[in-house]
Coordinates of C-alpha atoms in Angstrom, one line a residue:
Chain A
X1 CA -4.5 141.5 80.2
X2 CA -3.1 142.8 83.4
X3 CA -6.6 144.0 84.5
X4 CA -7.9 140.6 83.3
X5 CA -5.9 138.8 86.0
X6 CA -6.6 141.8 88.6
X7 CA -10.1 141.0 87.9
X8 CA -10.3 137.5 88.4
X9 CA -8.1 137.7 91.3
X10 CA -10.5 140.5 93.2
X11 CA -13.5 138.5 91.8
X12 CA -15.0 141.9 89.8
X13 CA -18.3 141.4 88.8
X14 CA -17.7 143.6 86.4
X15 CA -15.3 141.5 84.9
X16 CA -16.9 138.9 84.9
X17 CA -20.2 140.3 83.4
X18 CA -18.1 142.1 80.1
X19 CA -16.5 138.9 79.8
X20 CA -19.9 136.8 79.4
X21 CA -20.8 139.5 76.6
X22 CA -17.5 139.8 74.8
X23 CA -17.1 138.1 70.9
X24 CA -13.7 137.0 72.4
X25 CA -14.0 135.8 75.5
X26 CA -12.0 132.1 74.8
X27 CA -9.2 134.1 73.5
X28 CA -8.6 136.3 77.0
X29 CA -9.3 133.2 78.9
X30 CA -6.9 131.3 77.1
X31 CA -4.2 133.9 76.6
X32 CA -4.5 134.3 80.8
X33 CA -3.8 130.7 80.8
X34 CA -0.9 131.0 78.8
X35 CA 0.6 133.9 80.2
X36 CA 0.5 132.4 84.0
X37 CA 1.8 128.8 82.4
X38 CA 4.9 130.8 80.7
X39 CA 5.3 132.7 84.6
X40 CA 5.3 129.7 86.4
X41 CA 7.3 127.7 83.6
X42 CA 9.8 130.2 83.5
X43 CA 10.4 130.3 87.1
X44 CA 10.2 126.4 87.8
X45 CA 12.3 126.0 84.3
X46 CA 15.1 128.1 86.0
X47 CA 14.8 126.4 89.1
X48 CA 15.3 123.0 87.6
X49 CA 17.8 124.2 85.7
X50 CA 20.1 125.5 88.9
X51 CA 19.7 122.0 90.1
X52 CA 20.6 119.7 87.3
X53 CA 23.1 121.7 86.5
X54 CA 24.9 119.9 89.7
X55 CA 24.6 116.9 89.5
X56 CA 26.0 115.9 92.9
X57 CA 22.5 117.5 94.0
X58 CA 20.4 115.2 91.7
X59 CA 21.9 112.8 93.1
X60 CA 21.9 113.7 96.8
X61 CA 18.2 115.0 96.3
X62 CA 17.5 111.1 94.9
X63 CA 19.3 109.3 97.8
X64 CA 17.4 111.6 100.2
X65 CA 14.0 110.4 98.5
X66 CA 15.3 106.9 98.6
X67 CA 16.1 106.9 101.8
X68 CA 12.8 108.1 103.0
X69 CA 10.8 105.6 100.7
X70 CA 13.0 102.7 102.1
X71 CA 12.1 104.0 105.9
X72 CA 8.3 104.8 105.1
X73 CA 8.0 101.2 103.6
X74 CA 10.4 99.8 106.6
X75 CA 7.8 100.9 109.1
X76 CA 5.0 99.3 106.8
X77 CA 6.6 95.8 107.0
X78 CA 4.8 93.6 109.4
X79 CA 5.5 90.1 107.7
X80 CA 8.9 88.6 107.3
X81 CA 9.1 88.4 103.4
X82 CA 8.3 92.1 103.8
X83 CA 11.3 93.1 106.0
X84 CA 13.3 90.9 104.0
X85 CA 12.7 93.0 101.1
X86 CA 13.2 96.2 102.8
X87 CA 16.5 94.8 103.7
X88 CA 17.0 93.9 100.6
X89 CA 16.5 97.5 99.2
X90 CA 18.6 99.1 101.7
X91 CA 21.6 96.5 100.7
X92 CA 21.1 97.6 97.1
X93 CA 20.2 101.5 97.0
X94 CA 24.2 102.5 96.8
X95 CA 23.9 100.3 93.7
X96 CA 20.7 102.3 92.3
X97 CA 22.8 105.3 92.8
X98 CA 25.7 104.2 91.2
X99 CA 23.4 103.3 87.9
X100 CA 22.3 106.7 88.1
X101 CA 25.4 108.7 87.9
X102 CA 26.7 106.7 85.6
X103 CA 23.9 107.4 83.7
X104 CA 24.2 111.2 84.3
X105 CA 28.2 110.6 83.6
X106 CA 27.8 109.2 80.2
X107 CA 28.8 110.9 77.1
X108 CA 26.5 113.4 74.6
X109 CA 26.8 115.2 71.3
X110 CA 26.5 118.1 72.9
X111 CA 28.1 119.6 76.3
X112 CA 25.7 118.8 79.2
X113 CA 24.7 122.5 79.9
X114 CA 22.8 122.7 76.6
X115 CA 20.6 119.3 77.8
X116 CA 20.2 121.2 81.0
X117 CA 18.7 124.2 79.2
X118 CA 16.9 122.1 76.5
X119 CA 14.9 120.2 79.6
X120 CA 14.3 123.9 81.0
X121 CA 13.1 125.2 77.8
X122 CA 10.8 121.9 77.8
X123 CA 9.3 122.7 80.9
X124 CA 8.4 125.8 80.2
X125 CA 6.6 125.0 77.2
X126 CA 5.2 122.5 78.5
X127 CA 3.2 124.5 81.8
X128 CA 1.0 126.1 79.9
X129 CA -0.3 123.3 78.0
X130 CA -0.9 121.2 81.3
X131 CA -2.7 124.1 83.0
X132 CA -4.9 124.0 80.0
X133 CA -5.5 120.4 80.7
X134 CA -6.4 120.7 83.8
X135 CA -8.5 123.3 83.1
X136 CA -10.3 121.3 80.5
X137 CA -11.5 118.4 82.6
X138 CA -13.1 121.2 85.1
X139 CA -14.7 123.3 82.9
X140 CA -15.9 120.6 80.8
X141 CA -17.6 118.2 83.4
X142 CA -18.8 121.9 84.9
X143 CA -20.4 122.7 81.9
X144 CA -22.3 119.2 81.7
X145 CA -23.5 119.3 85.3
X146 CA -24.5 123.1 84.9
X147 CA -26.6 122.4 81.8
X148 CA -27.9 119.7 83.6
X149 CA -29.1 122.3 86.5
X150 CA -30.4 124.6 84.0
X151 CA -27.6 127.0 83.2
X152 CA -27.6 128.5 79.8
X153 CA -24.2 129.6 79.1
X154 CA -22.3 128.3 75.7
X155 CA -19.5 125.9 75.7
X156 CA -17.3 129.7 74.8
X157 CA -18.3 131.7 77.6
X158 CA -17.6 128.3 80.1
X159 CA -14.0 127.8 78.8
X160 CA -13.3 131.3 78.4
X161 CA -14.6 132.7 81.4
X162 CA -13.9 129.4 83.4
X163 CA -9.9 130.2 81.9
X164 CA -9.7 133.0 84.8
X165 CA -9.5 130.4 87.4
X166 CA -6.3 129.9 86.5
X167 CA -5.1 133.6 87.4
X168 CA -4.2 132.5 91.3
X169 CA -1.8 129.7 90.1
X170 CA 1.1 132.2 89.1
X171 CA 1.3 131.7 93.1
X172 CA 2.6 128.3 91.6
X173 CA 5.8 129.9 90.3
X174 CA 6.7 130.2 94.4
X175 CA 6.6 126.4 94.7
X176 CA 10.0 125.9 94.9
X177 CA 10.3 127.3 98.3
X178 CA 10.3 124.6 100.6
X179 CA 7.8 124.7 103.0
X180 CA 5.3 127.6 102.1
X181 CA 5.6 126.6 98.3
X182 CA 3.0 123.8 99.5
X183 CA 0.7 126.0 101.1
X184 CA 0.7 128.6 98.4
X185 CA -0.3 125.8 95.8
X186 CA -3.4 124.9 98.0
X187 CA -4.1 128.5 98.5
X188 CA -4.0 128.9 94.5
X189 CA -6.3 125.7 94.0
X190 CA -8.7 127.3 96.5
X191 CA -8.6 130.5 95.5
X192 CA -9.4 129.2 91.7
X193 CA -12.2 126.9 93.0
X194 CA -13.9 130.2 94.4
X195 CA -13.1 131.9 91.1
X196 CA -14.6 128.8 88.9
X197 CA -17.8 128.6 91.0
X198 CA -18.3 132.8 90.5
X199 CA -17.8 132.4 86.7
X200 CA -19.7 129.3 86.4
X201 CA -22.8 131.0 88.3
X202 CA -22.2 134.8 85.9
X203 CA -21.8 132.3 82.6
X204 CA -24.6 130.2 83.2
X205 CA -27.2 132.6 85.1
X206 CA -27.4 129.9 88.2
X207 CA -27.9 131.4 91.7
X208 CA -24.0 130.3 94.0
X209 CA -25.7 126.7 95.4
X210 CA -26.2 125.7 91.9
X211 CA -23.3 126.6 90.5
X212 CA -21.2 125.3 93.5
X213 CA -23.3 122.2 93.0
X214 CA -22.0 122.3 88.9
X215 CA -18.3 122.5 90.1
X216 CA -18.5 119.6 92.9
X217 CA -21.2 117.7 91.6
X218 CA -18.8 115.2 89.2
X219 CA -15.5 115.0 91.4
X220 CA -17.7 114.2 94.2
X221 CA -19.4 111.4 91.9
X222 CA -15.7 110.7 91.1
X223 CA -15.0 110.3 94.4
X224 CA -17.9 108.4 95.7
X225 CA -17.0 105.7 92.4
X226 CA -13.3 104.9 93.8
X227 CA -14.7 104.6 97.7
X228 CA -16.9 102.1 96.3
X229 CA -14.6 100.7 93.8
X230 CA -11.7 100.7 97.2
X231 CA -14.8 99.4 99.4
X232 CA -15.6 96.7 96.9
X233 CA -12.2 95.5 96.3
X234 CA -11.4 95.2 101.0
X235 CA -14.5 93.2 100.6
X236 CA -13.5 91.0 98.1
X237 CA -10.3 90.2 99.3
X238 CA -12.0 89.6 102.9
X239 CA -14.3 87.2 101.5
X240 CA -11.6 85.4 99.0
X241 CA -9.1 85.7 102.3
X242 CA -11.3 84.1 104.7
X243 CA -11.6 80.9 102.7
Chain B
X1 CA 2.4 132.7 51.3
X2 CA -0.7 134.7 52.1
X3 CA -3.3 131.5 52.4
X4 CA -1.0 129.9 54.4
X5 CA -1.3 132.7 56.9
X6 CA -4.8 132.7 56.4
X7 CA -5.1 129.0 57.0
X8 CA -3.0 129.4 59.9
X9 CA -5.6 132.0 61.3
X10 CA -8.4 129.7 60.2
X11 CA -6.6 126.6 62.4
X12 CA -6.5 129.7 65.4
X13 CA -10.3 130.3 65.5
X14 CA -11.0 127.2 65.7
X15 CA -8.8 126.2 68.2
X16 CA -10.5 129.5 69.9
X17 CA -14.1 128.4 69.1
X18 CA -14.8 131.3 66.9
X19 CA -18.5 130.6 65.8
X20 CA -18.1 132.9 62.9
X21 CA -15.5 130.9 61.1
X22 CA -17.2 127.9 61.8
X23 CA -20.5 129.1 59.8
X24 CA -18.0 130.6 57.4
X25 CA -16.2 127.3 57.0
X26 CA -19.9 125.8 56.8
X27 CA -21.4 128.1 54.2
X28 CA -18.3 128.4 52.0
X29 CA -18.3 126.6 48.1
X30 CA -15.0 125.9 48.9
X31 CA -14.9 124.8 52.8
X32 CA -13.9 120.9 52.2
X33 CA -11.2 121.8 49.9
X34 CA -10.1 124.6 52.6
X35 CA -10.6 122.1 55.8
X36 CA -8.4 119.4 53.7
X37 CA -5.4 121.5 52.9
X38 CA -5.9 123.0 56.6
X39 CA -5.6 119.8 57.9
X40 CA -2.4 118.6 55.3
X41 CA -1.1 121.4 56.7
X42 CA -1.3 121.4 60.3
X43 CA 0.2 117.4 59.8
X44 CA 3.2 118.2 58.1
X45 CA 4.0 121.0 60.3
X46 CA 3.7 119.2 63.8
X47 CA 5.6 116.8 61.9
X48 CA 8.2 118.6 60.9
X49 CA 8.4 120.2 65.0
X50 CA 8.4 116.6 66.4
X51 CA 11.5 116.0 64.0
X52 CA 13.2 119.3 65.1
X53 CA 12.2 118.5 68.6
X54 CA 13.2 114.8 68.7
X55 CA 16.7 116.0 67.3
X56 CA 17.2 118.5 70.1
X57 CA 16.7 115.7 72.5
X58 CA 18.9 113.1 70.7
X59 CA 22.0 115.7 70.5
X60 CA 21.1 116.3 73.9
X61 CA 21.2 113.1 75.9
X62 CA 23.4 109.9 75.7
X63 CA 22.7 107.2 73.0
X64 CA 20.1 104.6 73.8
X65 CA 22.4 101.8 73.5
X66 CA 24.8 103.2 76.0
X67 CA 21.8 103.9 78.5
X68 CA 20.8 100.4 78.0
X69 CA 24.3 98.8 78.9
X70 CA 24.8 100.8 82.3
X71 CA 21.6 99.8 82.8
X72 CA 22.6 96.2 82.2
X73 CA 26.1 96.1 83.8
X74 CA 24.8 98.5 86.8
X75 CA 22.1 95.8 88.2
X76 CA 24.6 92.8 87.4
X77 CA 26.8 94.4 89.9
X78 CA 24.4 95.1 92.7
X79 CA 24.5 92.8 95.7
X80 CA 20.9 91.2 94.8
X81 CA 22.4 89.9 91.5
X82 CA 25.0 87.9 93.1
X83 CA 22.7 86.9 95.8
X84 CA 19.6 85.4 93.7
X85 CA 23.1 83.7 91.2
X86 CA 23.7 81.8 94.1
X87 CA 20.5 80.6 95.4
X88 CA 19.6 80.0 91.4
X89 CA 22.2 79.3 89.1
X90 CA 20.4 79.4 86.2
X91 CA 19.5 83.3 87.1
X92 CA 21.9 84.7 84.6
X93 CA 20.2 83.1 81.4
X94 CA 16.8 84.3 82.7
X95 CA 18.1 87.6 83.8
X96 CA 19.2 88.5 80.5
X97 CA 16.2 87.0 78.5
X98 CA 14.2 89.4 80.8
X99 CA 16.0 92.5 80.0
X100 CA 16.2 91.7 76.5
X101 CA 12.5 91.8 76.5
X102 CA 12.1 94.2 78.3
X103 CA 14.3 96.4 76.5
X104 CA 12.4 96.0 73.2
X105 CA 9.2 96.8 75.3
X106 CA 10.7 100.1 76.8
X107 CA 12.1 100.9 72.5
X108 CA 8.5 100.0 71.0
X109 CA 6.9 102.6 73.9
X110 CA 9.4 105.3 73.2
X111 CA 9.1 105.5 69.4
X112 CA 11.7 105.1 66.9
X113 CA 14.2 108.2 68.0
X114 CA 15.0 110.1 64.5
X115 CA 14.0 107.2 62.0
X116 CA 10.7 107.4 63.6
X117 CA 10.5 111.4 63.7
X118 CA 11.4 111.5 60.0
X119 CA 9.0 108.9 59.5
X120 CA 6.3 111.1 61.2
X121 CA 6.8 114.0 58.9
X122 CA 5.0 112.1 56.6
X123 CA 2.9 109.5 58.7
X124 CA 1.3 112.9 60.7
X125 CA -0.9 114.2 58.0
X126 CA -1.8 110.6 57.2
X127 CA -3.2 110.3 60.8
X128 CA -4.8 113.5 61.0
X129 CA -5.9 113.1 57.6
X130 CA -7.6 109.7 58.5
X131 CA -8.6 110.9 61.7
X132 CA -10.4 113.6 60.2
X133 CA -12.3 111.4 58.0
X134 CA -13.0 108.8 60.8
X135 CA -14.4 111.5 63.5
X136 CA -16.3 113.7 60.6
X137 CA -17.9 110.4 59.6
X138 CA -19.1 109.3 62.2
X139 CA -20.4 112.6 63.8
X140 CA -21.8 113.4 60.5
X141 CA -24.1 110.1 60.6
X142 CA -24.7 110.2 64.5
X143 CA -26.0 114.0 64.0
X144 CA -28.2 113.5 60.6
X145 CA -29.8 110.7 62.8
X146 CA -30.5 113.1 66.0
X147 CA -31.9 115.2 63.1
X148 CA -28.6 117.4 62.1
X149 CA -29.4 119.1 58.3
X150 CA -26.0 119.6 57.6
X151 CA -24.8 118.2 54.3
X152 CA -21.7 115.8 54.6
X153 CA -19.5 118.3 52.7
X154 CA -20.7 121.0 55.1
X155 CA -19.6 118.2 58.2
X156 CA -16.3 117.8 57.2
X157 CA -15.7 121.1 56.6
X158 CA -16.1 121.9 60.1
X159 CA -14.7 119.3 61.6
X160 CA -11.6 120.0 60.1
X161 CA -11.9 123.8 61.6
X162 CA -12.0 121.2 64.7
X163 CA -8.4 119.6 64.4
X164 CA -7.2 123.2 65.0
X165 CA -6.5 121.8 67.7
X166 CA -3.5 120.0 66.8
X167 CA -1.9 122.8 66.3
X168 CA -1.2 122.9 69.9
X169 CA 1.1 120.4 69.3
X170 CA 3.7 122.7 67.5
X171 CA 5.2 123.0 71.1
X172 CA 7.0 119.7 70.4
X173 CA 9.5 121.5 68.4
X174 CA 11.0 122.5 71.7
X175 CA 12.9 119.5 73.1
X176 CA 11.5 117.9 76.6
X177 CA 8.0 119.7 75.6
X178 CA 5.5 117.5 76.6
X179 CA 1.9 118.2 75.0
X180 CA -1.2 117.7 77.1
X181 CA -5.0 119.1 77.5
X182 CA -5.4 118.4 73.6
X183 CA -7.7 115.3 73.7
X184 CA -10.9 117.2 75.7
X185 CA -10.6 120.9 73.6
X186 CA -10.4 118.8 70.5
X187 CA -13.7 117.7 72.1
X188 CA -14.7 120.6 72.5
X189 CA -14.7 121.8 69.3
X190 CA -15.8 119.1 67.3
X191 CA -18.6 120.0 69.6
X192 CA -19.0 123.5 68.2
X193 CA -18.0 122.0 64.9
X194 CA -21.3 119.3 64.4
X195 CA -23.7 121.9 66.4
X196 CA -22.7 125.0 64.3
X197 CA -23.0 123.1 60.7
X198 CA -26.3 120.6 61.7
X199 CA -27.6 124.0 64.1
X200 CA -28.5 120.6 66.8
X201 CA -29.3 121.7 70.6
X202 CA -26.8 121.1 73.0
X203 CA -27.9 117.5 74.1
X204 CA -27.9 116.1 70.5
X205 CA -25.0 117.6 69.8
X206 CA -22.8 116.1 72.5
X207 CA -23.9 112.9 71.7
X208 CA -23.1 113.2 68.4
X209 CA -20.0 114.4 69.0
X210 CA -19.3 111.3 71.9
X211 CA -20.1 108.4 69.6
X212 CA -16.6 108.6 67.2
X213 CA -14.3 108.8 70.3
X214 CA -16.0 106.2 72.4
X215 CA -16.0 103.5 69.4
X216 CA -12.4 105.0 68.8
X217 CA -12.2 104.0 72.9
X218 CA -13.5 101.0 72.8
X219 CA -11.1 99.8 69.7
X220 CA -8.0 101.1 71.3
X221 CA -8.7 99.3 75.0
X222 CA -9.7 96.0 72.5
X223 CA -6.1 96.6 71.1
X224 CA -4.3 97.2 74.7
X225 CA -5.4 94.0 75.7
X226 CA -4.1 92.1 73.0
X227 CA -1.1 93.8 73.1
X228 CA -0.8 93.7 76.8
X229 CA -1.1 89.4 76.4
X230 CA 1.2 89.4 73.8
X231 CA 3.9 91.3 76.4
X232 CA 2.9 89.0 79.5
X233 CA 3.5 86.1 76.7
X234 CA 6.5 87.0 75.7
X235 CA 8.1 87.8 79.0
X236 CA 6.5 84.4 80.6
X237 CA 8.6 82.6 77.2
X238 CA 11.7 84.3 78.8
X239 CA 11.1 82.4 82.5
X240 CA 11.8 78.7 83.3
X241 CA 8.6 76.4 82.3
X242 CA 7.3 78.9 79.5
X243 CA 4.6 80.8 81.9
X244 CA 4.6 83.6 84.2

């Protein structure tokens, strides 16, 4: 497995090639999937679990988010029913607090410190599931568009193959770093575009343009839609506003 | 002991689109029979996880009711409350009509705690049961139409290699576990599923495959909608003058 994710990280052709032959190729894919989700759960599940374990730091870490909502949308307000309401919000955000730790304050059956680990535990059963779904939606519209271009790869070889994008996301597992744990979640998403459009192109037998083309072609459509749909609606309420 | 493990692996390959069980599934005698208790079996044991699961969370977090009243006494004693009382001084009758409501909305969305999970133990196979039999069906016809030669034993029998899927699910018997990605591999291989038993080319096969989850769609956004004007009706009963 190791030289699995070596592979799809170095972008072996090699790899890539024995993976489009093998009987088993949806069970490496999805076992590389799983074994990155359980890395990153693990490490955000312990994370999370450091800071609800204090829960003066929820709370700060929710007054601090607050606070900058209630400035963003302070600096949005042009009308005067708008301010009012920011005002309003800032008169009643000690309140929302207040709700909150008493909330976090309330009783249980069991001591706190097992709800903290249960909601760690959670989360790291849960990361591998939602890399899978994300991973789902690509390789399935990819494998639409591709057939569409021509590619003859099976539904198997597209998942399982399309699974190794997924290697650069134990980069994830760094996200709680402030700053650079941003940056190394693009870098990961870019790094597994590049590995989706090389396994998309081996799978199906489409020269790179096509098989760039496969990857992009229905977010782009998605895209184009909700301009148009955004587009549509300015218009509407231009027309509907200058009456 | 030994067929369950050997379902078990069955559910595994199909979740892992293993063509070779799904023509074995398709040319067995016994494949319906097999897919049925397969799928029996996958209910009652994502069943039995959510119950474990849901139990984990409800030692683990206050009581509803108690969530509910902070809630409650929390926003009475914020400044707005006492500012919209004076202005309106009817706002105290409405207020709590509204969070009545709204409260039963929030209880309705969030299941019924451990009544509900024991429920489910049983209720789960039901679904996927039925589910089965409403997804088969309908692929079956759709792909006999595109020209599929598959018999509707041989459908079924596949299809229920399909709900493999749901095994995925397990995960719930950790608390907090939230399951996702399930909807598009189940997909996915009901896809496999129609074009390994009716042998269809890729095209005909996805749109027999499409048809039982877009009607399904189409049933459940019918459904949302009258569900969503019953909720705007009952909340616009709780304001003065009957309407929103």
């Amino acid at each position: 497995m190791i030289d699995t994710f070596n592979g799809a990280l170095t972008l072996s052709q090699t790899l890539f090639q024995g993976m489009r032959e093998a009987p088993d190729v949806v069970r490496r894919g999805l076992t590389l999937v799983l074994l990155v989700g359980l890395l990153v759960g693990g490490v955000q599940a312990i994370s999370t679990m450091i800071t609800n374990s204090n829960p003066d730091r929820v709370i700060a870490d929710i007054e601090t988010t607050l606070n900058q909502s209630i400035q963003q949308q302070s600096l949005a307000a042009t009308s005067a029913s708008q301010r009012e309401v920011v005002q309003m919000l800032k008169e009643n955000s000690q309140g929302v607090l207040s709700v909150v730790r008493a909330v976090m304050d309330l009783p249980t059956p069991l001591p706190r410190p097992v709800s903290v680990i249960f909601q760690g535990l959670g989360l790291m059963a849960s990361t591998p599931l939602s890399y899978m779904g994300s991973l789902m939606f690509a390789v399935v519209f990819t494998h639409i568009a591709a057939q569409q271009l021509g590619g003859q790869g099976t539904i198997q070889q597209m998942l399982g193959m399309g699974a190794l994008s997924v290697a650069p996301h134990a980069l994830d597992a760094l996200s709680f770093i402030p700053v650079i744990g941003s940056t190394l979640g693009m870098i990961a998403w870019a790094w597994g575009l590049v590995i989706l459009v090389q396994t998309t192109s081996i799978a199906h037998r489409l020269d790179s343009g096509r098989a760039t083309l496969a990857v992009l072609l229905y977010p782009l459509i998605g895209v184009l839609l909700v301009l148009f749909g955004c587009c549509a609606l300015f218009l509407l309420a231009f027309v509907s506003g200058g009456r | 002991m030994q067929s369950v493990l050997s379902l078990f692996r069955l559910g595994i390959d199909g979740i892992l689109l293993n063509p070779l069980a799904y023509r074995d599934q398709r040319d067995s005698p016994d494949g319906l029979r097999r897919g049925f208790v397969l799928v029996v079996m996958i209910g009652l044991i994502v069943g039995s996880a959510t119950l474990i699961g849901d139990f984990g969370e409800y030692v683990a977090q206050p009581s509803t009711a108690a969530i509910t009243k902070t809630i409650y006494d929390g926003l009475r004693a914020m400044p707005w409350y006492a500012q919209v009382t004076t202005v309106n001084p009817q706002f105290p009758v409405q207020f709590d009509q509204i969070f009545a409501q709204v409260t039963q909305i929030v209880q309705m969305v969030s299941g019924g705690g451990i009544i509900g999970s024991l429920v489910g133990v049983i209720t789960t196979p039901l679904i996927m049961v039925v589910s089965w039999l409403f997804f088969g069906t309908a692929g079956h016809l759709m792909a006999r139409t595109l020209g599929g030669r598959a018999t509707f034993n041989q459908t079924l029998a596949c299809t229920a290699l399909a709900s493999g899927v749901n095994l995925l699910s397990i995960v719930q018997v950790v608390p907090f576990a939230q399951v996702s990605g399930t909807l598009l591999l189940g997909l996915v291989t009901s896809y496999v599923a129609i074009r390994v038993a009716h042998e269809l080319p890729p095209w005909r096969t996805f749109w027999a495959t499409m048809l039982g989850p877009v009607i399904l769609a189409l049933i459940l956004i019918a459904l949302a909608c009258v569900m969503l004007v019953l909720a705007l009706g009952a909340l616009g009963s709780a304001l003065p003058g009957g309407s929103l």
